[in-house]
Amino acid sequence: MPIPVGYANEGIDLPHHHAQIFEIYLIARGTSTAVVNQQPIKLQAGDMLVVEPGESHTFTQSSEDYFHFVIQTPFIPGDKVND
């Protein structure tokens, strides 16, 4: 089963959800604030955030040194829905 691993050096403020994909964010460096189902979650290096299918999520801020990895499983092309 393909399991893509992506990365980003900033959190993008674009609320969306996935119908079937789980996203697992691994915070490698810096700090950020994620918002999942309208609940802010402070993140820092060493944290992990699991976003389940159907949960609206976005990032509202990130430090200049922020960096995360993201795992999407199961990978389903076109599963992203903007909120």
PDB file of N, CA, C and O in Angstrom:
ATOM      1  N   MET A   1       0.845  -1.162   0.000  1.00  0.00           N
ATOM      2  CA  MET A   1       0.000   0.000   0.000  1.00  0.00           C
ATOM      3  C   MET A   1       0.894   1.229   0.000  1.00  0.00           C
ATOM      4  O   MET A   1       1.753   1.364   0.869  1.00  0.00           O
ATOM      5  N   PRO A   2       0.711   2.153  -0.947  1.00  0.00           N
ATOM      6  CA  PRO A   2       1.512   3.385  -0.945  1.00  0.00           C
ATOM      7  C   PRO A   2       1.141   4.273   0.247  1.00  0.00           C
ATOM      8  O   PRO A   2      -0.034   4.479   0.518  1.00  0.00           O
ATOM      9  N   ILE A   3       2.149   4.729   0.942  1.00  0.00           N
ATOM     10  CA  ILE A   3       1.951   5.657   2.054  1.00  0.00           C
ATOM     11  C   ILE A   3       2.889   6.831   1.836  1.00  0.00           C
ATOM     12  O   ILE A   3       4.078   6.746   2.144  1.00  0.00           O
ATOM     13  N   PRO A   4       2.373   7.917   1.267  1.00  0.00           N
ATOM     14  CA  PRO A   4       3.251   9.062   1.011  1.00  0.00           C
ATOM     15  C   PRO A   4       3.623   9.791   2.302  1.00  0.00           C
ATOM     16  O   PRO A   4       2.831   9.870   3.230  1.00  0.00           O
ATOM     17  N   VAL A   5       4.833  10.283   2.310  1.00  0.00           N
ATOM     18  CA  VAL A   5       5.325  11.122   3.401  1.00  0.00           C
ATOM     19  C   VAL A   5       5.694  12.463   2.794  1.00  0.00           C
ATOM     20  O   VAL A   5       6.533  12.537   1.901  1.00  0.00           O
ATOM     21  N   GLY A   6       5.026  13.507   3.267  1.00  0.00           N
ATOM     22  CA  GLY A   6       5.317  14.852   2.798  1.00  0.00           C
ATOM     23  C   GLY A   6       5.960  15.658   3.905  1.00  0.00           C
ATOM     24  O   GLY A   6       6.187  15.167   5.017  1.00  0.00           O
ATOM     25  N   TYR A   7       6.254  16.900   3.595  1.00  0.00           N
ATOM     26  CA  TYR A   7       6.848  17.792   4.591  1.00  0.00           C
ATOM     27  C   TYR A   7       6.489  19.230   4.253  1.00  0.00           C
ATOM     28  O   TYR A   7       6.081  19.530   3.123  1.00  0.00           O
ATOM     29  N   ALA A   8       6.622  20.096   5.242  1.00  0.00           N
ATOM     30  CA  ALA A   8       6.369  21.526   5.026  1.00  0.00           C
ATOM     31  C   ALA A   8       7.164  22.321   6.047  1.00  0.00           C
ATOM     32  O   ALA A   8       7.376  21.873   7.169  1.00  0.00           O
ATOM     33  N   ASN A   9       7.588  23.498   5.648  1.00  0.00           N
ATOM     34  CA  ASN A   9       8.313  24.375   6.572  1.00  0.00           C
ATOM     35  C   ASN A   9       7.438  25.513   7.073  1.00  0.00           C
ATOM     36  O   ASN A   9       7.920  26.464   7.665  1.00  0.00           O
ATOM     37  N   GLU A  10       6.131  25.405   6.814  1.00  0.00           N
ATOM     38  CA  GLU A  10       5.173  26.333   7.395  1.00  0.00           C
ATOM     39  C   GLU A  10       3.803  25.672   7.375  1.00  0.00           C
ATOM     40  O   GLU A  10       3.528  24.798   6.554  1.00  0.00           O
ATOM     41  N   GLY A  11       2.959  26.097   8.314  1.00  0.00           N
ATOM     42  CA  GLY A  11       1.584  25.627   8.303  1.00  0.00           C
ATOM     43  C   GLY A  11       0.775  26.536   7.390  1.00  0.00           C
ATOM     44  O   GLY A  11       0.887  27.750   7.459  1.00  0.00           O
ATOM     45  N   ILE A  12      -0.022  25.968   6.517  1.00  0.00           N
ATOM     46  CA  ILE A  12      -0.824  26.730   5.568  1.00  0.00           C
ATOM     47  C   ILE A  12      -2.244  26.858   6.113  1.00  0.00           C
ATOM     48  O   ILE A  12      -2.863  25.866   6.495  1.00  0.00           O
ATOM     49  N   ASP A  13      -2.759  28.083   6.135  1.00  0.00           N
ATOM     50  CA  ASP A  13      -4.108  28.332   6.640  1.00  0.00           C
ATOM     51  C   ASP A  13      -5.118  28.137   5.511  1.00  0.00           C
ATOM     52  O   ASP A  13      -5.519  29.087   4.837  1.00  0.00           O
ATOM     53  N   LEU A  14      -5.502  26.884   5.294  1.00  0.00           N
ATOM     54  CA  LEU A  14      -6.486  26.526   4.277  1.00  0.00           C
ATOM     55  C   LEU A  14      -7.349  25.394   4.860  1.00  0.00           C
ATOM     56  O   LEU A  14      -7.019  24.214   4.728  1.00  0.00           O
ATOM     57  N   PRO A  15      -8.456  25.757   5.551  1.00  0.00           N
ATOM     58  CA  PRO A  15      -9.287  24.729   6.180  1.00  0.00           C
ATOM     59  C   PRO A  15      -9.789  23.710   5.155  1.00  0.00           C
ATOM     60  O   PRO A  15     -10.277  24.077   4.088  1.00  0.00           O
ATOM     61  N   HIS A  16      -9.645  22.426   5.496  1.00  0.00           N
ATOM     62  CA  HIS A  16     -10.094  21.347   4.619  1.00  0.00           C
ATOM     63  C   HIS A  16     -10.261  20.076   5.441  1.00  0.00           C
ATOM     64  O   HIS A  16      -9.903  20.035   6.615  1.00  0.00           O
ATOM     65  N   HIS A  17     -10.828  19.072   4.811  1.00  0.00           N
ATOM     66  CA  HIS A  17     -10.931  17.756   5.439  1.00  0.00           C
ATOM     67  C   HIS A  17     -10.740  16.698   4.369  1.00  0.00           C
ATOM     68  O   HIS A  17     -10.670  17.008   3.176  1.00  0.00           O
ATOM     69  N   HIS A  18     -10.638  15.479   4.809  1.00  0.00           N
ATOM     70  CA  HIS A  18     -10.501  14.339   3.912  1.00  0.00           C
ATOM     71  C   HIS A  18     -11.623  13.350   4.238  1.00  0.00           C
ATOM     72  O   HIS A  18     -11.927  13.125   5.411  1.00  0.00           O
ATOM     73  N   ALA A  19     -12.212  12.762   3.212  1.00  0.00           N
ATOM     74  CA  ALA A  19     -13.310  11.820   3.419  1.00  0.00           C
ATOM     75  C   ALA A  19     -12.810  10.499   3.993  1.00  0.00           C
ATOM     76  O   ALA A  19     -13.484   9.883   4.825  1.00  0.00           O
ATOM     77  N   GLN A  20     -11.617  10.061   3.559  1.00  0.00           N
ATOM     78  CA  GLN A  20     -11.143   8.739   3.963  1.00  0.00           C
ATOM     79  C   GLN A  20      -9.709   8.707   4.487  1.00  0.00           C
ATOM     80  O   GLN A  20      -9.299   7.715   5.092  1.00  0.00           O
ATOM     81  N   ILE A  21      -8.955   9.756   4.271  1.00  0.00           N
ATOM     82  CA  ILE A  21      -7.533   9.765   4.640  1.00  0.00           C
ATOM     83  C   ILE A  21      -7.327  10.209   6.088  1.00  0.00           C
ATOM     84  O   ILE A  21      -7.920  11.184   6.536  1.00  0.00           O
ATOM     85  N   PHE A  22      -6.459   9.482   6.791  1.00  0.00           N
ATOM     86  CA  PHE A  22      -5.901   9.942   8.056  1.00  0.00           C
ATOM     87  C   PHE A  22      -4.632  10.723   7.726  1.00  0.00           C
ATOM     88  O   PHE A  22      -3.865  10.318   6.845  1.00  0.00           O
ATOM     89  N   GLU A  23      -4.387  11.830   8.420  1.00  0.00           N
ATOM     90  CA  GLU A  23      -3.109  12.545   8.294  1.00  0.00           C
ATOM     91  C   GLU A  23      -2.423  12.530   9.646  1.00  0.00           C
ATOM     92  O   GLU A  23      -3.030  12.846  10.667  1.00  0.00           O
ATOM     93  N   ILE A  24      -1.152  12.161   9.624  1.00  0.00           N
ATOM     94  CA  ILE A  24      -0.348  12.091  10.841  1.00  0.00           C
ATOM     95  C   ILE A  24       0.780  13.109  10.687  1.00  0.00           C
ATOM     96  O   ILE A  24       1.647  12.950   9.822  1.00  0.00           O
ATOM     97  N   TYR A  25       0.728  14.154  11.486  1.00  0.00           N
ATOM     98  CA  TYR A  25       1.742  15.211  11.442  1.00  0.00           C
ATOM     99  C   TYR A  25       2.786  14.948  12.523  1.00  0.00           C
ATOM    100  O   TYR A  25       2.441  14.745  13.690  1.00  0.00           O
ATOM    101  N   LEU A  26       4.046  14.959  12.145  1.00  0.00           N
ATOM    102  CA  LEU A  26       5.174  14.780  13.058  1.00  0.00           C
ATOM    103  C   LEU A  26       5.949  16.088  13.079  1.00  0.00           C
ATOM    104  O   LEU A  26       6.557  16.467  12.069  1.00  0.00           O
ATOM    105  N   ILE A  27       5.915  16.781  14.201  1.00  0.00           N
ATOM    106  CA  ILE A  27       6.539  18.097  14.300  1.00  0.00           C
ATOM    107  C   ILE A  27       8.023  17.909  14.617  1.00  0.00           C
ATOM    108  O   ILE A  27       8.389  17.409  15.678  1.00  0.00           O
ATOM    109  N   ALA A  28       8.859  18.332  13.672  1.00  0.00           N
ATOM    110  CA  ALA A  28      10.300  18.123  13.799  1.00  0.00           C
ATOM    111  C   ALA A  28      11.024  19.323  14.411  1.00  0.00           C
ATOM    112  O   ALA A  28      12.035  19.159  15.096  1.00  0.00           O
ATOM    113  N   ARG A  29      10.484  20.527  14.153  1.00  0.00           N
ATOM    114  CA  ARG A  29      11.209  21.733  14.593  1.00  0.00           C
ATOM    115  C   ARG A  29      10.220  22.877  14.733  1.00  0.00           C
ATOM    116  O   ARG A  29       9.258  22.986  13.979  1.00  0.00           O
ATOM    117  N   GLY A  30      10.441  23.737  15.699  1.00  0.00           N
ATOM    118  CA  GLY A  30       9.650  24.948  15.859  1.00  0.00           C
ATOM    119  C   GLY A  30       8.303  24.712  16.519  1.00  0.00           C
ATOM    120  O   GLY A  30       8.069  23.696  17.173  1.00  0.00           O
ATOM    121  N   THR A  31       7.407  25.692  16.320  1.00  0.00           N
ATOM    122  CA  THR A  31       6.071  25.644  16.915  1.00  0.00           C
ATOM    123  C   THR A  31       5.034  26.040  15.870  1.00  0.00           C
ATOM    124  O   THR A  31       5.343  26.721  14.891  1.00  0.00           O
ATOM    125  N   SER A  32       3.803  25.618  16.117  1.00  0.00           N
ATOM    126  CA  SER A  32       2.700  25.962  15.226  1.00  0.00           C
ATOM    127  C   SER A  32       1.398  25.810  15.991  1.00  0.00           C
ATOM    128  O   SER A  32       1.358  25.177  17.051  1.00  0.00           O
ATOM    129  N   THR A  33       0.347  26.389  15.438  1.00  0.00           N
ATOM    130  CA  THR A  33      -0.996  26.183  15.967  1.00  0.00           C
ATOM    131  C   THR A  33      -1.841  25.570  14.868  1.00  0.00           C
ATOM    132  O   THR A  33      -1.998  26.160  13.797  1.00  0.00           O
ATOM    133  N   ALA A  34      -2.342  24.374  15.146  1.00  0.00           N
ATOM    134  CA  ALA A  34      -3.288  23.725  14.243  1.00  0.00           C
ATOM    135  C   ALA A  34      -4.685  23.970  14.801  1.00  0.00           C
ATOM    136  O   ALA A  34      -4.864  24.161  16.013  1.00  0.00           O
ATOM    137  N   VAL A  35      -5.667  23.979  13.931  1.00  0.00           N
ATOM    138  CA  VAL A  35      -7.060  24.074  14.354  1.00  0.00           C
ATOM    139  C   VAL A  35      -7.772  22.860  13.767  1.00  0.00           C
ATOM    140  O   VAL A  35      -7.814  22.696  12.550  1.00  0.00           O
ATOM    141  N   VAL A  36      -8.291  22.006  14.644  1.00  0.00           N
ATOM    142  CA  VAL A  36      -8.996  20.793  14.231  1.00  0.00           C
ATOM    143  C   VAL A  36     -10.425  20.902  14.761  1.00  0.00           C
ATOM    144  O   VAL A  36     -10.632  21.034  15.972  1.00  0.00           O
ATOM    145  N   ASN A  37     -11.386  20.874  13.842  1.00  0.00           N
ATOM    146  CA  ASN A  37     -12.803  21.043  14.217  1.00  0.00           C
ATOM    147  C   ASN A  37     -12.992  22.258  15.117  1.00  0.00           C
ATOM    148  O   ASN A  37     -13.638  22.184  16.156  1.00  0.00           O
ATOM    149  N   GLN A  38     -12.383  23.352  14.729  1.00  0.00           N
ATOM    150  CA  GLN A  38     -12.481  24.666  15.389  1.00  0.00           C
ATOM    151  C   GLN A  38     -11.832  24.709  16.770  1.00  0.00           C
ATOM    152  O   GLN A  38     -12.028  25.669  17.514  1.00  0.00           O
ATOM    153  N   GLN A  39     -11.024  23.702  17.113  1.00  0.00           N
ATOM    154  CA  GLN A  39     -10.311  23.689  18.387  1.00  0.00           C
ATOM    155  C   GLN A  39      -8.822  23.920  18.141  1.00  0.00           C
ATOM    156  O   GLN A  39      -8.177  23.119  17.466  1.00  0.00           O
ATOM    157  N   PRO A  40      -8.252  25.030  18.669  1.00  0.00           N
ATOM    158  CA  PRO A  40      -6.821  25.262  18.475  1.00  0.00           C
ATOM    159  C   PRO A  40      -5.976  24.270  19.271  1.00  0.00           C
ATOM    160  O   PRO A  40      -6.319  23.909  20.400  1.00  0.00           O
ATOM    161  N   ILE A  41      -4.892  23.822  18.641  1.00  0.00           N
ATOM    162  CA  ILE A  41      -3.968  22.879  19.266  1.00  0.00           C
ATOM    163  C   ILE A  41      -2.561  23.419  19.074  1.00  0.00           C
ATOM    164  O   ILE A  41      -2.100  23.572  17.945  1.00  0.00           O
ATOM    165  N   LYS A  42      -1.875  23.724  20.172  1.00  0.00           N
ATOM    166  CA  LYS A  42      -0.495  24.206  20.130  1.00  0.00           C
ATOM    167  C   LYS A  42       0.429  23.017  19.898  1.00  0.00           C
ATOM    168  O   LYS A  42       0.322  21.994  20.572  1.00  0.00           O
ATOM    169  N   LEU A  43       1.321  23.163  18.934  1.00  0.00           N
ATOM    170  CA  LEU A  43       2.257  22.100  18.586  1.00  0.00           C
ATOM    171  C   LEU A  43       3.691  22.587  18.746  1.00  0.00           C
ATOM    172  O   LEU A  43       3.976  23.765  18.491  1.00  0.00           O
ATOM    173  N   GLN A  44       4.575  21.676  19.130  1.00  0.00           N
ATOM    174  CA  GLN A  44       5.999  21.997  19.223  1.00  0.00           C
ATOM    175  C   GLN A  44       6.802  20.778  18.797  1.00  0.00           C
ATOM    176  O   GLN A  44       6.256  19.678  18.667  1.00  0.00           O
ATOM    177  N   ALA A  45       8.084  20.976  18.597  1.00  0.00           N
ATOM    178  CA  ALA A  45       8.967  19.882  18.180  1.00  0.00           C
ATOM    179  C   ALA A  45       8.774  18.669  19.086  1.00  0.00           C
ATOM    180  O   ALA A  45       8.709  18.800  20.308  1.00  0.00           O
ATOM    181  N   GLY A  46       8.639  17.491  18.466  1.00  0.00           N
ATOM    182  CA  GLY A  46       8.439  16.251  19.196  1.00  0.00           C
ATOM    183  C   GLY A  46       6.980  15.832  19.291  1.00  0.00           C
ATOM    184  O   GLY A  46       6.685  14.696  19.657  1.00  0.00           O
ATOM    185  N   ASP A  47       6.048  16.732  18.957  1.00  0.00           N
ATOM    186  CA  ASP A  47       4.623  16.403  19.019  1.00  0.00           C
ATOM    187  C   ASP A  47       4.179  15.639  17.773  1.00  0.00           C
ATOM    188  O   ASP A  47       4.803  15.727  16.712  1.00  0.00           O
ATOM    189  N   MET A  48       3.073  14.924  17.939  1.00  0.00           N
ATOM    190  CA  MET A  48       2.425  14.236  16.830  1.00  0.00           C
ATOM    191  C   MET A  48       0.948  14.606  16.877  1.00  0.00           C
ATOM    192  O   MET A  48       0.336  14.633  17.950  1.00  0.00           O
ATOM    193  N   LEU A  49       0.369  14.893  15.719  1.00  0.00           N
ATOM    194  CA  LEU A  49      -1.050  15.215  15.607  1.00  0.00           C
ATOM    195  C   LEU A  49      -1.672  14.265  14.595  1.00  0.00           C
ATOM    196  O   LEU A  49      -1.191  14.168  13.462  1.00  0.00           O
ATOM    197  N   VAL A  50      -2.726  13.553  15.013  1.00  0.00           N
ATOM    198  CA  VAL A  50      -3.448  12.660  14.112  1.00  0.00           C
ATOM    199  C   VAL A  50      -4.782  13.312  13.777  1.00  0.00           C
ATOM    200  O   VAL A  50      -5.570  13.617  14.683  1.00  0.00           O
ATOM    201  N   VAL A  51      -5.022  13.530  12.491  1.00  0.00           N
ATOM    202  CA  VAL A  51      -6.283  14.095  12.016  1.00  0.00           C
ATOM    203  C   VAL A  51      -7.052  12.975  11.324  1.00  0.00           C
ATOM    204  O   VAL A  51      -6.556  12.376  10.371  1.00  0.00           O
ATOM    205  N   GLU A  52      -8.239  12.700  11.821  1.00  0.00           N
ATOM    206  CA  GLU A  52      -9.046  11.600  11.299  1.00  0.00           C
ATOM    207  C   GLU A  52      -9.905  12.045  10.119  1.00  0.00           C
ATOM    208  O   GLU A  52     -10.175  13.243   9.953  1.00  0.00           O
ATOM    209  N   PRO A  53     -10.341  11.104   9.298  1.00  0.00           N
ATOM    210  CA  PRO A  53     -11.214  11.457   8.178  1.00  0.00           C
ATOM    211  C   PRO A  53     -12.438  12.248   8.663  1.00  0.00           C
ATOM    212  O   PRO A  53     -13.010  11.944   9.715  1.00  0.00           O
ATOM    213  N   GLY A  54     -12.792  13.285   7.899  1.00  0.00           N
ATOM    214  CA  GLY A  54     -13.944  14.113   8.236  1.00  0.00           C
ATOM    215  C   GLY A  54     -13.646  15.270   9.164  1.00  0.00           C
ATOM    216  O   GLY A  54     -14.492  16.153   9.335  1.00  0.00           O
ATOM    217  N   GLU A  55     -12.470  15.295   9.791  1.00  0.00           N
ATOM    218  CA  GLU A  55     -12.134  16.398  10.695  1.00  0.00           C
ATOM    219  C   GLU A  55     -11.581  17.580   9.903  1.00  0.00           C
ATOM    220  O   GLU A  55     -10.564  17.447   9.217  1.00  0.00           O
ATOM    221  N   SER A  56     -12.239  18.723  10.026  1.00  0.00           N
ATOM    222  CA  SER A  56     -11.748  19.937   9.382  1.00  0.00           C
ATOM    223  C   SER A  56     -10.471  20.372  10.097  1.00  0.00           C
ATOM    224  O   SER A  56     -10.400  20.366  11.325  1.00  0.00           O
ATOM    225  N   HIS A  57      -9.457  20.739   9.311  1.00  0.00           N
ATOM    226  CA  HIS A  57      -8.191  21.139   9.930  1.00  0.00           C
ATOM    227  C   HIS A  57      -7.459  22.166   9.080  1.00  0.00           C
ATOM    228  O   HIS A  57      -7.664  22.265   7.875  1.00  0.00           O
ATOM    229  N   THR A  58      -6.642  22.946   9.765  1.00  0.00           N
ATOM    230  CA  THR A  58      -5.809  23.965   9.137  1.00  0.00           C
ATOM    231  C   THR A  58      -4.711  24.345  10.127  1.00  0.00           C
ATOM    232  O   THR A  58      -4.688  23.886  11.263  1.00  0.00           O
ATOM    233  N   PHE A  59      -3.793  25.183   9.687  1.00  0.00           N
ATOM    234  CA  PHE A  59      -2.756  25.751  10.554  1.00  0.00           C
ATOM    235  C   PHE A  59      -2.911  27.263  10.503  1.00  0.00           C
ATOM    236  O   PHE A  59      -3.043  27.827   9.424  1.00  0.00           O
ATOM    237  N   THR A  60      -2.905  27.919  11.665  1.00  0.00           N
ATOM    238  CA  THR A  60      -3.116  29.364  11.686  1.00  0.00           C
ATOM    239  C   THR A  60      -1.845  30.157  11.909  1.00  0.00           C
ATOM    240  O   THR A  60      -1.822  31.351  11.646  1.00  0.00           O
ATOM    241  N   GLN A  61      -0.800  29.519  12.383  1.00  0.00           N
ATOM    242  CA  GLN A  61       0.477  30.214  12.576  1.00  0.00           C
ATOM    243  C   GLN A  61       1.588  29.193  12.693  1.00  0.00           C
ATOM    244  O   GLN A  61       1.340  28.041  13.020  1.00  0.00           O
ATOM    245  N   SER A  62       2.805  29.620  12.415  1.00  0.00           N
ATOM    246  CA  SER A  62       3.965  28.767  12.642  1.00  0.00           C
ATOM    247  C   SER A  62       5.194  29.643  12.828  1.00  0.00           C
ATOM    248  O   SER A  62       5.273  30.746  12.281  1.00  0.00           O
ATOM    249  N   SER A  63       6.131  29.158  13.624  1.00  0.00           N
ATOM    250  CA  SER A  63       7.368  29.901  13.863  1.00  0.00           C
ATOM    251  C   SER A  63       8.239  29.854  12.611  1.00  0.00           C
ATOM    252  O   SER A  63       8.046  29.020  11.724  1.00  0.00           O
ATOM    253  N   GLU A  64       9.212  30.753  12.550  1.00  0.00           N
ATOM    254  CA  GLU A  64      10.082  30.821  11.363  1.00  0.00           C
ATOM    255  C   GLU A  64      10.891  29.540  11.158  1.00  0.00           C
ATOM    256  O   GLU A  64      11.240  29.211  10.026  1.00  0.00           O
ATOM    257  N   ASP A  65      11.169  28.819  12.240  1.00  0.00           N
ATOM    258  CA  ASP A  65      11.966  27.591  12.124  1.00  0.00           C
ATOM    259  C   ASP A  65      11.101  26.330  12.046  1.00  0.00           C
ATOM    260  O   ASP A  65      11.607  25.218  12.127  1.00  0.00           O
ATOM    261  N   TYR A  66       9.795  26.494  11.855  1.00  0.00           N
ATOM    262  CA  TYR A  66       8.868  25.356  11.858  1.00  0.00           C
ATOM    263  C   TYR A  66       9.142  24.384  10.721  1.00  0.00           C
ATOM    264  O   TYR A  66       9.450  24.774   9.593  1.00  0.00           O
ATOM    265  N   PHE A  67       8.997  23.081  11.029  1.00  0.00           N
ATOM    266  CA  PHE A  67       9.123  22.026  10.013  1.00  0.00           C
ATOM    267  C   PHE A  67       8.355  20.798  10.488  1.00  0.00           C
ATOM    268  O   PHE A  67       8.494  20.383  11.640  1.00  0.00           O
ATOM    269  N   HIS A  68       7.510  20.228   9.616  1.00  0.00           N
ATOM    270  CA  HIS A  68       6.813  18.989   9.958  1.00  0.00           C
ATOM    271  C   HIS A  68       6.850  18.007   8.798  1.00  0.00           C
ATOM    272  O   HIS A  68       7.027  18.381   7.648  1.00  0.00           O
ATOM    273  N   PHE A  69       6.686  16.742   9.159  1.00  0.00           N
ATOM    274  CA  PHE A  69       6.442  15.673   8.195  1.00  0.00           C
ATOM    275  C   PHE A  69       4.963  15.327   8.301  1.00  0.00           C
ATOM    276  O   PHE A  69       4.365  15.463   9.375  1.00  0.00           O
ATOM    277  N   VAL A  70       4.365  14.869   7.208  1.00  0.00           N
ATOM    278  CA  VAL A  70       2.972  14.428   7.250  1.00  0.00           C
ATOM    279  C   VAL A  70       2.839  13.118   6.479  1.00  0.00           C
ATOM    280  O   VAL A  70       3.360  12.979   5.380  1.00  0.00           O
ATOM    281  N   ILE A  71       2.177  12.163   7.113  1.00  0.00           N
ATOM    282  CA  ILE A  71       1.906  10.856   6.511  1.00  0.00           C
ATOM    283  C   ILE A  71       0.416  10.804   6.195  1.00  0.00           C
ATOM    284  O   ILE A  71      -0.412  11.126   7.059  1.00  0.00           O
ATOM    285  N   GLN A  72       0.068  10.411   4.990  1.00  0.00           N
ATOM    286  CA  GLN A  72      -1.334  10.274   4.589  1.00  0.00           C
ATOM    287  C   GLN A  72      -1.628   8.800   4.330  1.00  0.00           C
ATOM    288  O   GLN A  72      -0.969   8.174   3.502  1.00  0.00           O
ATOM    289  N   THR A  73      -2.620   8.278   5.056  1.00  0.00           N
ATOM    290  CA  THR A  73      -2.949   6.872   4.881  1.00  0.00           C
ATOM    291  C   THR A  73      -4.432   6.614   5.093  1.00  0.00           C
ATOM    292  O   THR A  73      -5.006   7.218   5.999  1.00  0.00           O
ATOM    293  N   PRO A  74      -5.073   5.798   4.310  1.00  0.00           N
ATOM    294  CA  PRO A  74      -4.572   5.277   3.034  1.00  0.00           C
ATOM    295  C   PRO A  74      -4.545   6.406   2.017  1.00  0.00           C
ATOM    296  O   PRO A  74      -5.375   7.311   2.061  1.00  0.00           O
ATOM    297  N   PHE A  75      -3.588   6.376   1.121  1.00  0.00           N
ATOM    298  CA  PHE A  75      -3.494   7.443   0.136  1.00  0.00           C
ATOM    299  C   PHE A  75      -4.583   7.268  -0.923  1.00  0.00           C
ATOM    300  O   PHE A  75      -4.690   6.227  -1.542  1.00  0.00           O
ATOM    301  N   ILE A  76      -5.395   8.312  -1.066  1.00  0.00           N
ATOM    302  CA  ILE A  76      -6.498   8.307  -2.043  1.00  0.00           C
ATOM    303  C   ILE A  76      -6.435   9.627  -2.807  1.00  0.00           C
ATOM    304  O   ILE A  76      -6.751  10.678  -2.241  1.00  0.00           O
ATOM    305  N   PRO A  77      -6.011   9.610  -4.062  1.00  0.00           N
ATOM    306  CA  PRO A  77      -5.936  10.856  -4.838  1.00  0.00           C
ATOM    307  C   PRO A  77      -7.298  11.562  -4.883  1.00  0.00           C
ATOM    308  O   PRO A  77      -8.339  10.935  -4.994  1.00  0.00           O
ATOM    309  N   GLY A  78      -7.273  12.886  -4.727  1.00  0.00           N
ATOM    310  CA  GLY A  78      -8.487  13.690  -4.821  1.00  0.00           C
ATOM    311  C   GLY A  78      -9.363  13.660  -3.579  1.00  0.00           C
ATOM    312  O   GLY A  78     -10.509  14.096  -3.631  1.00  0.00           O
ATOM    313  N   ASP A  79      -8.850  13.176  -2.449  1.00  0.00           N
ATOM    314  CA  ASP A  79      -9.655  13.035  -1.236  1.00  0.00           C
ATOM    315  C   ASP A  79      -9.795  14.349  -0.446  1.00  0.00           C
ATOM    316  O   ASP A  79     -10.583  14.433   0.475  1.00  0.00           O
ATOM    317  N   LYS A  80      -9.067  15.386  -0.809  1.00  0.00           N
ATOM    318  CA  LYS A  80      -9.099  16.662  -0.073  1.00  0.00           C
ATOM    319  C   LYS A  80     -10.328  17.470  -0.479  1.00  0.00           C
ATOM    320  O   LYS A  80     -10.599  17.657  -1.664  1.00  0.00           O
ATOM    321  N   VAL A  81     -11.059  17.976   0.523  1.00  0.00           N
ATOM    322  CA  VAL A  81     -12.253  18.803   0.306  1.00  0.00           C
ATOM    323  C   VAL A  81     -12.051  20.108   1.067  1.00  0.00           C
ATOM    324  O   VAL A  81     -11.896  20.101   2.288  1.00  0.00           O
ATOM    325  N   ASN A  82     -12.030  21.241   0.355  1.00  0.00           N
ATOM    326  CA  ASN A  82     -11.899  22.531   1.030  1.00  0.00           C
ATOM    327  C   ASN A  82     -13.178  22.856   1.799  1.00  0.00           C
ATOM    328  O   ASN A  82     -14.277  22.610   1.321  1.00  0.00           O
ATOM    329  N   ASP A  83     -13.007  23.390   3.023  1.00  0.00           N
ATOM    330  CA  ASP A  83     -14.151  23.738   3.859  1.00  0.00           C
ATOM    331  C   ASP A  83     -14.532  25.200   3.690  1.00  0.00           C
ATOM    332  O   ASP A  83     -13.792  26.025   3.316  1.00  0.00           O
TER     333      ASP A  83
END
